[in-house]
Amino acid sequence: MCLVQDGDKVLLLNRPSKRGFPGYIGPGGKVDFPESLTEGAIREVREETGLTVSNLIYKGLDEFVDPSTNYRYMVFNYLATSFEGELLENPPEGELRWVPIHEATLLPMQDWFKRRFPLFFEEGTFEIYEIYDRESKVTLKESMKKL
């Protein structure tokens, strides 16, 4: 995931329910082999927004594990304040909107993204770790650390 910041605003996608994770969210997606994590973040932002970001700042890791199935899902989080290009007229993931940072969490968004959102704009990095039982859909343990 890579949030794009322009002064006191951030670019968010309003994802429709049919795309999964409905509500406002940052651009992002999977890394294509053999690209690096930052190359994947740059590509995903370009594909989803039309903007080419540079000078990415690593902000932190969000990790979900399910021990019963040996499942691990990691989200590497970046912030970009340098970009060029024009926003796509018909973005594939949902409507694009520049939102004042201080108003963003008032918008409908996934709880996991709302929890993580302020950490992008604070000093340092973060680590979020969640042990989750996907079968029962219950969080067994959760920790959030500022590093």
PDB file of N, CA, C and O in Angstrom, residues 17 20 31 40 55 57 64 67 70 78 83 85 89 100 108 111-112 121 124 133 142 145-146:
ATOM      1  N   SER A  17     -18.270  -2.205  -3.361  1.00  0.00           N
ATOM      2  CA  SER A  17     -18.368  -3.521  -2.701  1.00  0.00           C
ATOM      3  C   SER A  17     -17.938  -4.651  -3.624  1.00  0.00           C
ATOM      4  O   SER A  17     -17.320  -5.619  -3.175  1.00  0.00           O
ATOM      5  N   GLY A  20     -14.326  -5.753  -3.393  1.00  0.00           N
ATOM      6  CA  GLY A  20     -13.801  -6.189  -2.101  1.00  0.00           C
ATOM      7  C   GLY A  20     -13.231  -5.007  -1.336  1.00  0.00           C
ATOM      8  O   GLY A  20     -12.848  -4.000  -1.921  1.00  0.00           O
ATOM      9  N   VAL A  31       2.678  -7.715  -5.174  1.00  0.00           N
ATOM     10  CA  VAL A  31       3.966  -7.526  -5.836  1.00  0.00           C
ATOM     11  C   VAL A  31       4.119  -8.624  -6.884  1.00  0.00           C
ATOM     12  O   VAL A  31       3.900  -9.800  -6.596  1.00  0.00           O
ATOM     13  N   GLY A  40       6.821  -2.654  -6.837  1.00  0.00           N
ATOM     14  CA  GLY A  40       5.425  -3.075  -6.840  1.00  0.00           C
ATOM     15  C   GLY A  40       4.500  -1.965  -6.369  1.00  0.00           C
ATOM     16  O   GLY A  40       3.431  -1.738  -6.947  1.00  0.00           O
ATOM     17  N   ASN A  55      10.469   8.654  -4.428  1.00  0.00           N
ATOM     18  CA  ASN A  55      10.940   8.954  -3.076  1.00  0.00           C
ATOM     19  C   ASN A  55      10.011   8.377  -2.013  1.00  0.00           C
ATOM     20  O   ASN A  55       9.600   9.070  -1.079  1.00  0.00           O
ATOM     21  N   ILE A  57       8.629   6.593   1.210  1.00  0.00           N
ATOM     22  CA  ILE A  57       9.056   6.504   2.607  1.00  0.00           C
ATOM     23  C   ILE A  57       8.396   5.262   3.194  1.00  0.00           C
ATOM     24  O   ILE A  57       7.169   5.153   3.183  1.00  0.00           O
ATOM     25  N   PHE A  64      -0.793 -10.309   9.232  1.00  0.00           N
ATOM     26  CA  PHE A  64      -1.883 -11.154   9.719  1.00  0.00           C
ATOM     27  C   PHE A  64      -1.442 -12.603   9.595  1.00  0.00           C
ATOM     28  O   PHE A  64      -0.964 -13.003   8.535  1.00  0.00           O
ATOM     29  N   PRO A  67      -2.366 -19.344  12.556  1.00  0.00           N
ATOM     30  CA  PRO A  67      -1.529 -20.500  12.862  1.00  0.00           C
ATOM     31  C   PRO A  67      -2.151 -21.841  12.489  1.00  0.00           C
ATOM     32  O   PRO A  67      -1.436 -22.786  12.196  1.00  0.00           O
ATOM     33  N   ASN A  70      -1.139 -22.162   8.853  1.00  0.00           N
ATOM     34  CA  ASN A  70       0.188 -21.654   8.481  1.00  0.00           C
ATOM     35  C   ASN A  70       0.089 -20.542   7.436  1.00  0.00           C
ATOM     36  O   ASN A  70       0.910 -20.452   6.523  1.00  0.00           O
ATOM     37  N   TYR A  78       3.791   2.360   2.523  1.00  0.00           N
ATOM     38  CA  TYR A  78       4.658   3.451   2.094  1.00  0.00           C
ATOM     39  C   TYR A  78       3.856   4.746   2.005  1.00  0.00           C
ATOM     40  O   TYR A  78       2.640   4.738   1.838  1.00  0.00           O
ATOM     41  N   PHE A  83       5.246  13.095  -6.788  1.00  0.00           N
ATOM     42  CA  PHE A  83       4.549  12.374  -7.844  1.00  0.00           C
ATOM     43  C   PHE A  83       4.411  13.283  -9.058  1.00  0.00           C
ATOM     44  O   PHE A  83       4.554  14.497  -8.983  1.00  0.00           O
ATOM     45  N   GLY A  85       2.157  13.308 -13.117  1.00  0.00           N
ATOM     46  CA  GLY A  85       1.125  12.688 -13.935  1.00  0.00           C
ATOM     47  C   GLY A  85      -0.245  13.253 -13.613  1.00  0.00           C
ATOM     48  O   GLY A  85      -0.401  14.152 -12.790  1.00  0.00           O
ATOM     49  N   GLU A  89      -9.150   9.117 -15.518  1.00  0.00           N
ATOM     50  CA  GLU A  89     -10.559   9.529 -15.588  1.00  0.00           C
ATOM     51  C   GLU A  89     -11.486   8.400 -15.156  1.00  0.00           C
ATOM     52  O   GLU A  89     -12.528   8.645 -14.556  1.00  0.00           O
ATOM     53  N   PRO A 100      -8.732  15.968   2.671  1.00  0.00           N
ATOM     54  CA  PRO A 100      -7.915  16.516   3.755  1.00  0.00           C
ATOM     55  C   PRO A 100      -7.566  15.410   4.753  1.00  0.00           C
ATOM     56  O   PRO A 100      -8.449  14.649   5.174  1.00  0.00           O
ATOM     57  N   PRO A 108     -16.319   6.523   5.187  1.00  0.00           N
ATOM     58  CA  PRO A 108     -16.457   5.077   5.383  1.00  0.00           C
ATOM     59  C   PRO A 108     -15.206   4.348   4.907  1.00  0.00           C
ATOM     60  O   PRO A 108     -14.742   4.573   3.785  1.00  0.00           O
ATOM     61  N   ASP A 111     -12.126  -1.034   9.025  1.00  0.00           N
ATOM     62  CA  ASP A 111     -11.560  -0.776  10.351  1.00  0.00           C
ATOM     63  C   ASP A 111     -10.041  -0.904  10.353  1.00  0.00           C
ATOM     64  O   ASP A 111      -9.350  -0.114  10.982  1.00  0.00           O
ATOM     65  N   TRP A 112      -9.512  -1.926   9.665  1.00  0.00           N
ATOM     66  CA  TRP A 112      -8.070  -2.139   9.649  1.00  0.00           C
ATOM     67  C   TRP A 112      -7.345  -0.977   8.982  1.00  0.00           C
ATOM     68  O   TRP A 112      -6.236  -0.629   9.364  1.00  0.00           O
ATOM     69  N   PHE A 121       1.321   9.331   8.882  1.00  0.00           N
ATOM     70  CA  PHE A 121       1.659  10.741   8.981  1.00  0.00           C
ATOM     71  C   PHE A 121       2.391  11.084  10.280  1.00  0.00           C
ATOM     72  O   PHE A 121       2.598  12.243  10.590  1.00  0.00           O
ATOM     73  N   GLY A 124       8.575   8.106  12.300  1.00  0.00           N
ATOM     74  CA  GLY A 124       8.977   6.735  12.513  1.00  0.00           C
ATOM     75  C   GLY A 124       8.138   5.721  11.748  1.00  0.00           C
ATOM     76  O   GLY A 124       7.385   6.070  10.840  1.00  0.00           O
ATOM     77  N   ASP A 133      -8.080 -16.102  13.407  1.00  0.00           N
ATOM     78  CA  ASP A 133      -8.641 -17.395  13.020  1.00  0.00           C
ATOM     79  C   ASP A 133      -9.612 -17.141  11.881  1.00  0.00           C
ATOM     80  O   ASP A 133     -10.709 -16.615  12.098  1.00  0.00           O
ATOM     81  N   GLU A 142      -3.590  -9.209  19.098  1.00  0.00           N
ATOM     82  CA  GLU A 142      -3.255  -8.084  18.236  1.00  0.00           C
ATOM     83  C   GLU A 142      -2.285  -7.172  18.974  1.00  0.00           C
ATOM     84  O   GLU A 142      -2.413  -6.955  20.178  1.00  0.00           O
ATOM     85  N   LYS A 145       2.798  -1.502  17.387  1.00  0.00           N
ATOM     86  CA  LYS A 145       3.987  -0.876  17.973  1.00  0.00           C
ATOM     87  C   LYS A 145       4.478   0.243  17.071  1.00  0.00           C
ATOM     88  O   LYS A 145       4.477   0.112  15.852  1.00  0.00           O
ATOM     89  N   LYS A 146       4.925   1.305  17.701  1.00  0.00           N
ATOM     90  CA  LYS A 146       5.653   2.355  16.996  1.00  0.00           C
ATOM     91  C   LYS A 146       7.120   2.003  17.143  1.00  0.00           C
ATOM     92  O   LYS A 146       7.577   1.706  18.240  1.00  0.00           O
TER      93      LYS A 146
END
